[in-house]
Coordinates of C-alpha atoms in Angstrom, one line a residue:
Chain S
X1 CA 14.6 -3.3 20.4
X2 CA 17.7 -1.2 19.7
X3 CA 20.4 -3.4 21.4
X4 CA 23.0 -1.2 19.9
X5 CA 24.5 -3.9 17.6
X6 CA 26.9 -2.4 15.2
X7 CA 28.0 -4.2 12.1
X8 CA 31.8 -4.2 12.2
X9 CA 33.3 -2.2 9.3
X10 CA 30.0 -1.1 7.8
X11 CA 29.7 2.5 6.7
X12 CA 26.8 2.5 4.3
X13 CA 26.9 4.3 1.0
X14 CA 29.3 7.1 1.0
X15 CA 27.2 9.9 2.2
X16 CA 28.6 13.5 1.9
X17 CA 26.7 15.8 4.2
X18 CA 27.1 19.4 3.1
X19 CA 26.2 22.7 4.7
X20 CA 24.4 23.7 1.6
X21 CA 21.9 20.8 2.0
X22 CA 18.8 20.7 4.2
X23 CA 19.3 18.8 7.5
X24 CA 19.7 15.1 7.2
X25 CA 20.3 15.0 3.5
X26 CA 23.3 13.8 1.5
X27 CA 24.4 14.4 -2.0
X28 CA 23.5 11.8 -4.6
X29 CA 25.2 11.3 -8.0
X30 CA 22.6 9.1 -9.6
X31 CA 18.9 9.7 -9.8
X32 CA 17.2 7.0 -7.7
X33 CA 13.9 5.7 -9.1
X34 CA 11.2 5.3 -6.5
X35 CA 7.9 4.0 -7.6
X36 CA 4.8 3.0 -5.7
X37 CA 3.3 1.2 -8.7
X38 CA 3.7 0.2 -12.3
X39 CA 5.1 2.8 -14.7
X40 CA 2.2 4.3 -16.6
X41 CA 2.6 4.3 -20.4
X42 CA 0.0 6.8 -21.6
X43 CA 0.5 7.4 -25.3
X44 CA 0.9 11.1 -26.1
X45 CA -2.2 11.0 -28.3
X46 CA -4.2 10.1 -25.3
X47 CA -2.5 12.4 -22.8
X48 CA -4.0 15.6 -21.6
X49 CA -3.6 18.0 -18.7
X50 CA -6.5 19.6 -16.9
X51 CA -7.2 22.2 -14.3
X52 CA -10.4 21.3 -12.5
X53 CA -12.3 21.6 -9.3
X54 CA -13.1 25.0 -7.7
X55 CA -12.5 27.0 -10.8
X56 CA -14.8 29.2 -12.8
X57 CA -14.1 27.2 -15.9
X58 CA -12.1 23.9 -16.2
X59 CA -9.2 23.9 -18.6
X60 CA -7.7 21.2 -20.7
X61 CA -4.7 20.9 -23.0
X62 CA -3.8 18.1 -25.3
X63 CA -0.1 17.2 -25.6
X64 CA 0.2 19.3 -28.7
X65 CA -1.4 22.3 -27.1
X66 CA 0.6 21.8 -23.9
X67 CA 3.9 21.8 -25.8
X68 CA 2.9 25.1 -27.5
X69 CA 2.5 26.9 -24.1
X70 CA 5.3 29.2 -23.1
X71 CA 8.0 27.1 -21.4
X72 CA 11.1 27.8 -19.5
X73 CA 14.3 26.1 -18.3
X74 CA 14.5 25.6 -14.6
X75 CA 17.6 24.7 -12.7
X76 CA 17.1 23.8 -9.0
X77 CA 18.2 21.6 -6.2
X78 CA 15.9 18.8 -5.3
X79 CA 15.5 17.0 -2.0
X80 CA 13.9 13.5 -1.5
X81 CA 12.5 12.6 1.9
X82 CA 14.6 9.4 1.6
X83 CA 17.5 11.6 2.3
X84 CA 19.2 12.1 -1.1
X85 CA 19.6 15.5 -2.7
X86 CA 20.7 16.5 -6.2
X87 CA 22.0 20.0 -6.8
X88 CA 21.4 22.0 -10.0
X89 CA 19.0 19.7 -11.7
X90 CA 17.9 21.1 -15.1
X91 CA 14.3 20.8 -16.3
X92 CA 12.1 22.3 -19.0
X93 CA 8.4 22.9 -18.7
X94 CA 5.5 25.1 -18.2
X95 CA 5.0 27.3 -15.1
X96 CA 1.9 26.5 -13.1
X97 CA 1.4 30.3 -13.1
X98 CA 0.9 30.0 -16.8
X99 CA -1.6 27.1 -16.4
X100 CA -3.6 29.0 -13.8
X101 CA -3.4 32.3 -15.5
X102 CA -6.8 34.1 -15.3
X103 CA -8.3 31.3 -13.3
X104 CA -10.9 32.5 -10.8
X105 CA -11.0 30.5 -7.6
X106 CA -11.7 30.7 -3.9
X107 CA -9.7 27.5 -3.4
X108 CA -6.7 27.5 -1.2
X109 CA -5.4 24.1 -1.9
X110 CA -4.6 22.0 -4.9
X111 CA -4.4 18.2 -5.4
X112 CA -2.1 17.0 -8.2
X113 CA -3.6 13.8 -9.8
X114 CA -1.7 11.4 -12.0
X115 CA -1.8 8.3 -14.1
X116 CA -2.0 5.4 -11.7
X117 CA -3.4 6.3 -8.3
X118 CA -0.9 8.8 -7.1
X119 CA -1.9 12.2 -5.7
X120 CA -0.3 14.8 -3.6
X121 CA -1.7 17.9 -1.9
X122 CA -0.3 21.4 -1.7
X123 CA -1.4 24.9 -0.7
X124 CA -2.2 26.9 -3.8
X125 CA 0.3 29.5 -2.9
X126 CA 3.1 26.9 -3.0
X127 CA 2.5 26.2 -6.6
X128 CA 2.1 29.8 -7.7
X129 CA 4.4 32.8 -7.8
X130 CA 7.2 31.0 -9.8
X131 CA 7.5 28.0 -7.4
X132 CA 6.1 25.2 -9.5
X133 CA 6.1 23.8 -13.0
X134 CA 4.8 20.9 -15.1
X135 CA 8.0 19.7 -16.7
X136 CA 8.6 17.4 -19.7
X137 CA 12.3 17.5 -20.1
X138 CA 15.2 16.7 -17.8
X139 CA 18.8 17.6 -18.6
X140 CA 17.8 18.5 -22.2
X141 CA 16.1 15.2 -23.0
X142 CA 12.4 14.2 -22.9
X143 CA 11.5 13.0 -19.5
X144 CA 11.8 9.2 -19.3
X145 CA 8.7 7.3 -18.1
X146 CA 10.6 5.9 -15.0
X147 CA 11.2 9.5 -13.9
X148 CA 7.7 10.6 -14.5
X149 CA 7.4 11.2 -18.3
X150 CA 5.8 12.4 -20.3
X151 CA 5.3 15.1 -17.7
X152 CA 5.7 15.5 -13.9
X153 CA 5.1 18.3 -11.4
X154 CA 8.1 20.1 -10.2
X155 CA 7.9 21.8 -6.8
X156 CA 11.6 22.0 -5.7
X157 CA 11.1 23.9 -2.5
X158 CA 9.3 21.0 -0.9
X159 CA 10.3 17.3 -0.5
X160 CA 10.4 15.6 -3.9
X161 CA 7.4 13.3 -3.3
X162 CA 5.3 16.5 -3.9
X163 CA 6.8 16.7 -7.4
X164 CA 4.2 14.1 -8.6
X165 CA 5.3 11.9 -11.5
X166 CA 2.9 11.2 -14.5
X167 CA 0.9 14.3 -13.5
X168 CA -2.3 14.7 -15.5
X169 CA -3.9 17.7 -13.8
X170 CA -4.5 19.9 -10.8
X171 CA -7.7 19.9 -8.8
X172 CA -8.3 23.1 -6.9
X173 CA -10.0 22.5 -3.6
X174 CA -11.4 24.5 -0.7
X175 CA -10.1 21.9 1.8
X176 CA -6.7 20.3 2.1
X177 CA -7.0 16.7 1.1
X178 CA -4.0 14.5 2.1
X179 CA -2.6 12.7 -0.9
X180 CA -1.0 9.3 -1.3
X181 CA 1.9 9.6 1.1
X182 CA 0.4 12.3 3.3
X183 CA -2.5 9.9 4.2
X184 CA 0.1 7.4 5.3
X185 CA 1.7 9.7 7.8
X186 CA 4.1 11.8 5.8
X187 CA 4.1 15.5 6.5
X188 CA 1.2 17.5 4.9
X189 CA 3.5 20.3 3.8
X190 CA 7.0 18.9 3.5
X191 CA 9.6 21.6 3.9
X192 CA 13.0 20.1 3.7
X193 CA 14.7 23.0 5.5
X194 CA 12.5 22.4 8.5
X195 CA 12.9 18.7 8.0
X196 CA 9.2 18.1 7.8
X197 CA 9.2 14.5 6.9
X198 CA 6.4 13.0 9.0
X199 CA 3.2 14.2 10.4
X200 CA 3.9 16.0 13.6
X201 CA 7.4 17.2 12.7
Chain Q
X1 CA 7.2 -19.6 17.2
X2 CA 5.9 -16.8 14.9
X3 CA 7.3 -14.1 17.2
X4 CA 10.9 -15.3 17.1
X5 CA 10.8 -15.2 13.3
X6 CA 10.0 -11.5 13.3
X7 CA 12.5 -10.4 15.8
X8 CA 16.0 -9.3 14.9
X9 CA 18.6 -11.8 16.1
X10 CA 22.3 -12.3 15.8
X11 CA 24.0 -15.1 13.8
X12 CA 27.7 -16.0 14.1
X13 CA 29.6 -16.0 10.9
X14 CA 31.5 -19.3 10.8
X15 CA 32.9 -19.1 7.3
X16 CA 32.7 -17.1 4.1
X17 CA 33.1 -19.3 1.1
X18 CA 33.8 -18.1 -2.5
X19 CA 31.4 -19.7 -5.0
X20 CA 32.1 -17.7 -8.2
X21 CA 34.1 -14.5 -8.8
X22 CA 31.1 -12.5 -7.7
X23 CA 29.3 -14.7 -5.2
X24 CA 30.1 -15.9 -1.8
X25 CA 28.3 -18.2 0.6
X26 CA 28.0 -17.1 4.2
X27 CA 27.9 -20.1 6.6
X28 CA 26.1 -19.1 9.8
X29 CA 25.6 -20.5 13.2
X30 CA 22.3 -19.5 14.8
X31 CA 21.7 -20.3 18.4
X32 CA 18.2 -21.7 18.8
X33 CA 17.5 -21.9 15.0
X34 CA 14.1 -23.6 14.7
X35 CA 14.6 -24.7 11.1
X36 CA 13.2 -23.5 7.8
X37 CA 11.6 -24.6 4.6
X38 CA 13.5 -24.7 1.3
X39 CA 12.6 -21.5 -0.6
X40 CA 12.4 -19.2 2.4
X41 CA 14.6 -16.2 3.0
X42 CA 16.0 -14.1 5.8
X43 CA 16.2 -10.3 6.1
X44 CA 19.7 -9.0 6.9
X45 CA 20.2 -5.7 8.6
X46 CA 23.5 -3.8 8.8
X47 CA 24.0 -1.0 11.2
X48 CA 26.8 1.6 11.0
X49 CA 28.3 3.4 14.0
X50 CA 26.2 6.5 13.4
X51 CA 23.1 4.4 13.5
X52 CA 22.5 4.3 9.8
X53 CA 20.8 1.0 8.8
X54 CA 20.4 -0.9 5.5
X55 CA 18.3 -4.0 5.1
X56 CA 18.1 -6.5 2.3
X57 CA 16.5 -10.0 1.9
X58 CA 18.6 -13.1 0.9
X59 CA 17.3 -16.5 0.1
X60 CA 18.5 -19.4 2.3
X61 CA 20.7 -21.7 0.3
X62 CA 21.0 -24.5 2.8
X63 CA 18.5 -27.4 3.1
X64 CA 16.4 -27.7 6.3
X65 CA 18.3 -30.8 7.0
X66 CA 21.7 -29.1 7.0
X67 CA 23.6 -28.3 10.2
X68 CA 24.3 -24.7 9.5
X69 CA 22.4 -21.9 7.8
X70 CA 23.9 -20.8 4.6
X71 CA 23.1 -17.7 2.5
X72 CA 24.6 -17.1 -0.9
X73 CA 25.2 -13.5 -1.9
X74 CA 25.8 -12.0 -5.3
X75 CA 28.0 -8.8 -5.1
X76 CA 26.3 -5.9 -6.9
X77 CA 28.8 -3.3 -8.1
X78 CA 26.6 -0.4 -6.9
X79 CA 25.1 -2.3 -4.0
X80 CA 25.1 -1.1 -0.4
X81 CA 24.8 -4.4 1.4
X82 CA 26.2 -7.0 -0.9
X83 CA 29.7 -5.5 -1.1
X84 CA 29.9 -5.6 2.7
X85 CA 28.7 -9.2 2.9
X86 CA 31.1 -10.4 0.2
X87 CA 34.2 -8.3 0.9
X88 CA 34.2 -7.1 4.5
X89 CA 32.3 -9.7 6.6
X90 CA 34.5 -12.5 7.9
X91 CA 34.4 -15.5 10.2
X92 CA 34.0 -14.4 13.8
X93 CA 31.7 -11.5 12.9
X94 CA 28.1 -11.4 13.9
X95 CA 25.3 -10.7 11.5
X96 CA 21.8 -9.3 12.4
X97 CA 18.9 -11.1 10.7
X98 CA 15.3 -12.1 11.1
X99 CA 13.6 -15.1 9.7
X100 CA 13.0 -17.5 8.2
X101 CA 10.4 -15.7 6.2
X102 CA 7.9 -16.7 3.5
X103 CA 5.3 -19.4 3.3
X104 CA 4.5 -19.0 -0.4
X105 CA 7.6 -19.8 -2.4
X106 CA 8.5 -23.0 -0.6
X107 CA 8.8 -26.7 -1.5
X108 CA 8.9 -29.8 0.6
X109 CA 9.5 -33.3 -0.9
X110 CA 6.2 -34.6 0.3
X111 CA 4.5 -32.1 -2.1
X112 CA 5.7 -34.2 -5.0
X113 CA 6.2 -33.1 -8.5
X114 CA 7.3 -33.2 -11.2
X115 CA 9.4 -30.2 -10.0
X116 CA 10.4 -27.6 -12.5
X117 CA 12.9 -25.1 -11.2
X118 CA 13.9 -22.1 -13.3
X119 CA 16.5 -19.7 -12.1
X120 CA 18.5 -16.7 -13.4
X121 CA 21.8 -15.7 -11.8
X122 CA 21.5 -15.6 -8.0
X123 CA 17.8 -16.7 -8.4
X124 CA 19.2 -20.2 -8.2
X125 CA 19.8 -19.8 -4.5
X126 CA 16.3 -20.8 -3.1
X127 CA 16.1 -23.5 -5.8
X128 CA 19.4 -24.9 -4.6
X129 CA 17.9 -25.1 -1.1
X130 CA 15.1 -27.2 -2.6
X131 CA 17.6 -29.4 -4.5
X132 CA 19.7 -29.9 -1.3
X133 CA 16.5 -30.8 0.6
X134 CA 15.4 -33.2 -2.1
X135 CA 18.8 -35.0 -1.9
X136 CA 18.9 -35.0 1.9
X137 CA 15.6 -36.8 2.2
X138 CA 16.4 -39.2 -0.7
X139 CA 13.4 -38.0 -2.7
X140 CA 13.0 -39.4 -6.2
X141 CA 10.6 -36.7 -7.4
X142 CA 11.3 -36.0 -11.1
X143 CA 13.1 -32.7 -11.2
X144 CA 14.5 -30.4 -13.8
X145 CA 16.5 -27.2 -13.1
X146 CA 16.8 -24.8 -16.0
X147 CA 19.5 -22.3 -15.0
X148 CA 20.5 -19.1 -16.8
X149 CA 23.9 -17.6 -16.1
X150 CA 26.0 -15.0 -17.9
X151 CA 29.0 -17.2 -18.3
X152 CA 30.4 -20.6 -17.3
X153 CA 32.5 -19.1 -14.6
X154 CA 29.4 -17.4 -13.1
X155 CA 27.4 -20.7 -12.6
X156 CA 26.9 -20.9 -8.9
X157 CA 27.2 -24.4 -7.4
X158 CA 28.3 -25.7 -10.7
X159 CA 30.2 -28.7 -9.4
X160 CA 27.6 -29.6 -6.8
X161 CA 24.9 -29.5 -9.4
X162 CA 27.0 -31.8 -11.7
X163 CA 27.4 -34.3 -8.8
X164 CA 23.8 -34.2 -7.9
X165 CA 22.6 -34.8 -11.4
X166 CA 25.2 -37.5 -12.1
X167 CA 24.1 -39.7 -9.3
X168 CA 20.4 -39.1 -9.7
X169 CA 18.6 -40.2 -12.8
X170 CA 15.5 -38.3 -11.8
X171 CA 17.3 -35.0 -11.7
X172 CA 18.3 -33.1 -14.8
X173 CA 20.2 -29.8 -14.8
X174 CA 20.1 -27.7 -18.0
X175 CA 22.2 -24.6 -18.3
X176 CA 22.0 -21.7 -20.6
X177 CA 24.8 -19.1 -20.9
X178 CA 23.6 -15.7 -22.1
X179 CA 26.7 -13.5 -22.5
X180 CA 29.8 -15.7 -23.1
X181 CA 30.6 -19.4 -23.3
X182 CA 33.6 -21.7 -23.6
X183 CA 34.5 -22.7 -27.2
X184 CA 33.4 -26.2 -26.5
X185 CA 30.0 -25.3 -25.2
X186 CA 27.1 -27.1 -26.9
X187 CA 24.3 -26.1 -24.6
X188 CA 21.8 -23.3 -24.8
X189 CA 23.3 -19.9 -25.4
X190 CA 20.5 -17.4 -25.0
X191 CA 18.0 -16.0 -22.6
X192 CA 15.2 -18.4 -21.5
X193 CA 12.3 -18.1 -24.0
X194 CA 9.1 -20.0 -24.7
X195 CA 10.9 -22.3 -27.2
X196 CA 13.5 -23.3 -24.7
X197 CA 10.8 -23.9 -22.1
X198 CA 8.8 -26.0 -24.5
X199 CA 11.8 -28.2 -24.9
X200 CA 12.8 -28.4 -21.3
X201 CA 9.6 -28.3 -19.3
X202 CA 7.2 -31.2 -18.9
X203 CA 3.9 -30.8 -20.8
X204 CA 1.1 -29.1 -18.9
X205 CA -0.7 -32.5 -18.7
X206 CA 2.0 -33.6 -16.3
X207 CA 1.1 -30.7 -14.0
X208 CA 4.6 -29.8 -12.8
X209 CA 5.1 -27.5 -9.8
X210 CA 7.2 -24.7 -11.2
X211 CA 9.3 -22.3 -9.2
X212 CA 10.9 -19.4 -11.0
X213 CA 13.4 -17.1 -9.4
X214 CA 15.7 -14.3 -10.5
X215 CA 15.7 -10.8 -11.8
X216 CA 12.2 -9.4 -12.3
X217 CA 12.3 -9.2 -16.1
X218 CA 13.4 -12.9 -16.4
X219 CA 10.8 -14.1 -13.9
X220 CA 8.0 -12.2 -15.7
X221 CA 9.0 -13.4 -19.1
X222 CA 9.3 -17.1 -18.0
X223 CA 6.1 -16.9 -16.0
X224 CA 4.2 -15.5 -19.0
X225 CA 5.8 -18.1 -21.3
X226 CA 4.9 -21.0 -19.0
X227 CA 1.3 -19.9 -18.8
X228 CA 1.3 -19.3 -22.6
X229 CA 2.4 -23.0 -23.0
X230 CA -0.6 -24.1 -21.0
X231 CA 0.7 -24.5 -17.5
X232 CA -1.8 -23.5 -14.8
X233 CA -0.8 -20.1 -13.2
X234 CA -1.6 -21.6 -9.8
X235 CA 1.2 -24.1 -10.3
X236 CA 3.8 -21.5 -11.2
X237 CA 5.3 -19.7 -8.2
X238 CA 7.6 -16.8 -8.7
X239 CA 10.2 -14.9 -6.6
X240 CA 11.3 -11.7 -8.2
X241 CA 14.6 -10.2 -7.2
X242 CA 13.9 -6.7 -8.6
X243 CA 16.0 -5.0 -11.2
X244 CA 19.4 -6.4 -10.5
X245 CA 19.0 -9.5 -8.4
X246 CA 19.0 -8.9 -4.6
Chain Y
X1 CA 6.0 -5.1 -16.6
X2 CA 8.1 -3.2 -14.2
X3 CA 11.7 -4.2 -13.7
X4 CA 11.6 -3.1 -10.0
X5 CA 8.6 -4.9 -8.7
X6 CA 8.7 -7.9 -6.4
X7 CA 6.4 -10.6 -5.1
X8 CA 4.5 -10.8 -1.9
X9 CA 7.4 -12.6 -0.4
X10 CA 9.3 -9.4 -0.3
X11 CA 7.0 -7.8 2.2
X12 CA 6.5 -10.9 4.3
X13 CA 9.2 -9.9 6.9
X14 CA 7.7 -6.4 7.5
X15 CA 4.1 -7.6 7.5
X16 CA 5.2 -10.4 9.8
X17 CA 5.9 -7.7 12.4
X18 CA 2.3 -6.5 12.2
X19 CA 0.3 -9.6 11.7
X20 CA 0.7 -12.9 13.6
X21 CA -0.4 -15.1 10.8
X22 CA 1.7 -16.1 7.7
X23 CA 0.9 -13.3 5.4
X24 CA 2.0 -14.7 2.0
X25 CA -0.5 -17.6 2.2
X26 CA -3.4 -15.4 3.3
X27 CA -6.1 -15.1 0.7
X28 CA -7.3 -11.6 -0.3
X29 CA -10.2 -10.4 -2.4
X30 CA -9.3 -7.3 -4.3
X31 CA -11.6 -4.3 -3.8
X32 CA -10.9 -3.1 -7.3
X33 CA -11.6 -6.2 -9.4
X34 CA -13.0 -8.8 -7.0
X35 CA -10.2 -11.3 -7.9
X36 CA -9.0 -13.6 -5.1
X37 CA -5.5 -14.9 -4.7
X38 CA -2.8 -15.3 -2.1
X39 CA -0.8 -12.3 -1.0
X40 CA 2.4 -14.1 -2.0
X41 CA 1.2 -13.7 -5.6
X42 CA 0.6 -10.0 -5.3
X43 CA 2.9 -7.3 -6.7
X44 CA 5.1 -5.5 -4.2
X45 CA 6.6 -2.1 -4.8
X46 CA 9.2 -1.3 -2.3
X47 CA 9.6 2.4 -2.2
X48 CA 12.8 2.3 -0.2
X49 CA 12.7 4.8 2.7
X50 CA 9.0 5.7 2.1
X51 CA 7.0 2.6 2.3
X52 CA 5.7 -0.5 0.7
X53 CA 2.7 -0.9 -1.7
X54 CA 1.2 -4.2 -2.4
X55 CA -1.0 -4.3 -5.6
X56 CA -3.4 -6.7 -7.2
X57 CA -1.6 -8.5 -10.1
X58 CA -4.8 -8.3 -12.2
X59 CA -5.8 -4.7 -11.9
X60 CA -2.9 -2.9 -10.0
X61 CA -5.3 -1.7 -7.3
X62 CA -3.4 -1.0 -4.1
X63 CA -4.3 -3.8 -1.7
X64 CA -2.0 -2.7 1.1
X65 CA -0.3 0.6 1.5
X66 CA 2.3 0.7 4.3
X67 CA 4.5 3.4 5.6
X68 CA 7.1 2.9 8.3
X69 CA 8.4 5.8 10.3
X70 CA 9.4 6.6 13.8
X71 CA 9.0 3.1 15.1
X72 CA 5.4 3.0 13.9
X73 CA 3.7 1.3 11.0
X74 CA 0.7 2.9 9.3
X75 CA -1.3 0.7 7.0
X76 CA -4.1 1.4 4.6
X77 CA -5.9 -1.9 3.9
X78 CA -8.9 -0.5 2.1
X79 CA -7.9 -2.2 -1.1
X80 CA -8.6 -5.6 0.4
X81 CA -12.3 -6.4 0.5
X82 CA -11.8 -9.6 2.5
X83 CA -8.8 -11.3 4.0
X84 CA -8.9 -15.0 4.7
X85 CA -6.4 -16.6 7.1
X86 CA -6.1 -20.2 8.3
X87 CA -6.9 -20.4 12.0
X88 CA -4.1 -21.9 14.1
X89 CA -5.3 -25.3 15.2
X90 CA -5.5 -26.0 19.0

């Protein structure tokens, strides 16, 4: 299939590989929008965030309540499995540690569920200990719907498909349940530094 | 027959023809080309020396009756493939493609009409294949093309459309210019809306076959407007080009 | 309305590599809402570099979820209750 045809004079988008980036990534100036479905438009009055599943007591916050939780500014590099990376992106939101504070659970995994049908799965220890947030502002402005607003998950140490857009809650689970892309062959964990893009990497 | 359409093959670029300041037509020679239907597209694939590949779809502009395969490409400023096709590719180069593709957004003269073609920007390309096919077979199916462009200079195939309409009483070409227009312009000068469609389209009783192609927002607005005017959804076929047009 | 979405035509080339029949004229019944239409009329979300999702235009249910990696296609077709294809004569 690969006859080795090369298009004369084609270089592709200017891709600047950088030693600071994970393998196979390039720096991106824009912020590509990748969507697997229509952009949800949940009004803030109808929005809520819940922690459910293997917990002693489910929790739920309305938008008003969520915005009153202690929040922080987070500046991190992000890496998309489609090979673009952005350095020093600035967000504001609530640490998942705050959302899970005091929760009693034997669960080892969490599924982030969202408006639309998107889900993604993570080990519980990868969203705790200061590694994950639910963010509602990007670069000082409220998060736009096309980028996941009103709120999205932010887990910068893993490929960005784990930073689920339009997140509405976390379900703690005893078993690891592959999410939207994971069930289609993408890597269950997704560490960009070990280039874990696909199952079996 | 099916298999050859899904395999990547090489076409010879015979000529690159400027159409407007931002669009060019690529005239291709394809050994063993088995023909196509007006409305179909091809997928183009570019490969860089390091193996990097980019792939996009482009509608076929030529009629099935034409000798050579022609694609018309709109150069997007931030595009990855279209700047290559419109600024680097030249006669003598080869182009990797597969196709023809698509059995849904197609028209053959024997399907009849009336035929309502609505295009925005480079969305006119597959509609032009339909018009060229219609002319090539001498069809007299009543046809109207409503074509939205940003400016007079950006009307693709402008002269050819004038000629086709001038010599064919059953074909009407109606333009609308959305961003700028010559001082002498007396045609429509806004985005296509329900009012314009009510004036241009046949009544739903005539049951026209409608083909709408262009940027997604235009296609969705026009599709909804046509259905709102009473046209059967099953007789309105759409081809969305995404946010910017392909 | 989403400015980025496409029609069934957009996925015809890729699905043509997997299926031997003309995909855009195949008739599906949506598992979500029971509506029937041709795949050409479905909504296509091309998540460039990740995969392609085909959704029912009536209820947005995912009819086909496709990921393409390492020379392999992986398809989830659970969103289609039935698929009807014209048999090739002969």
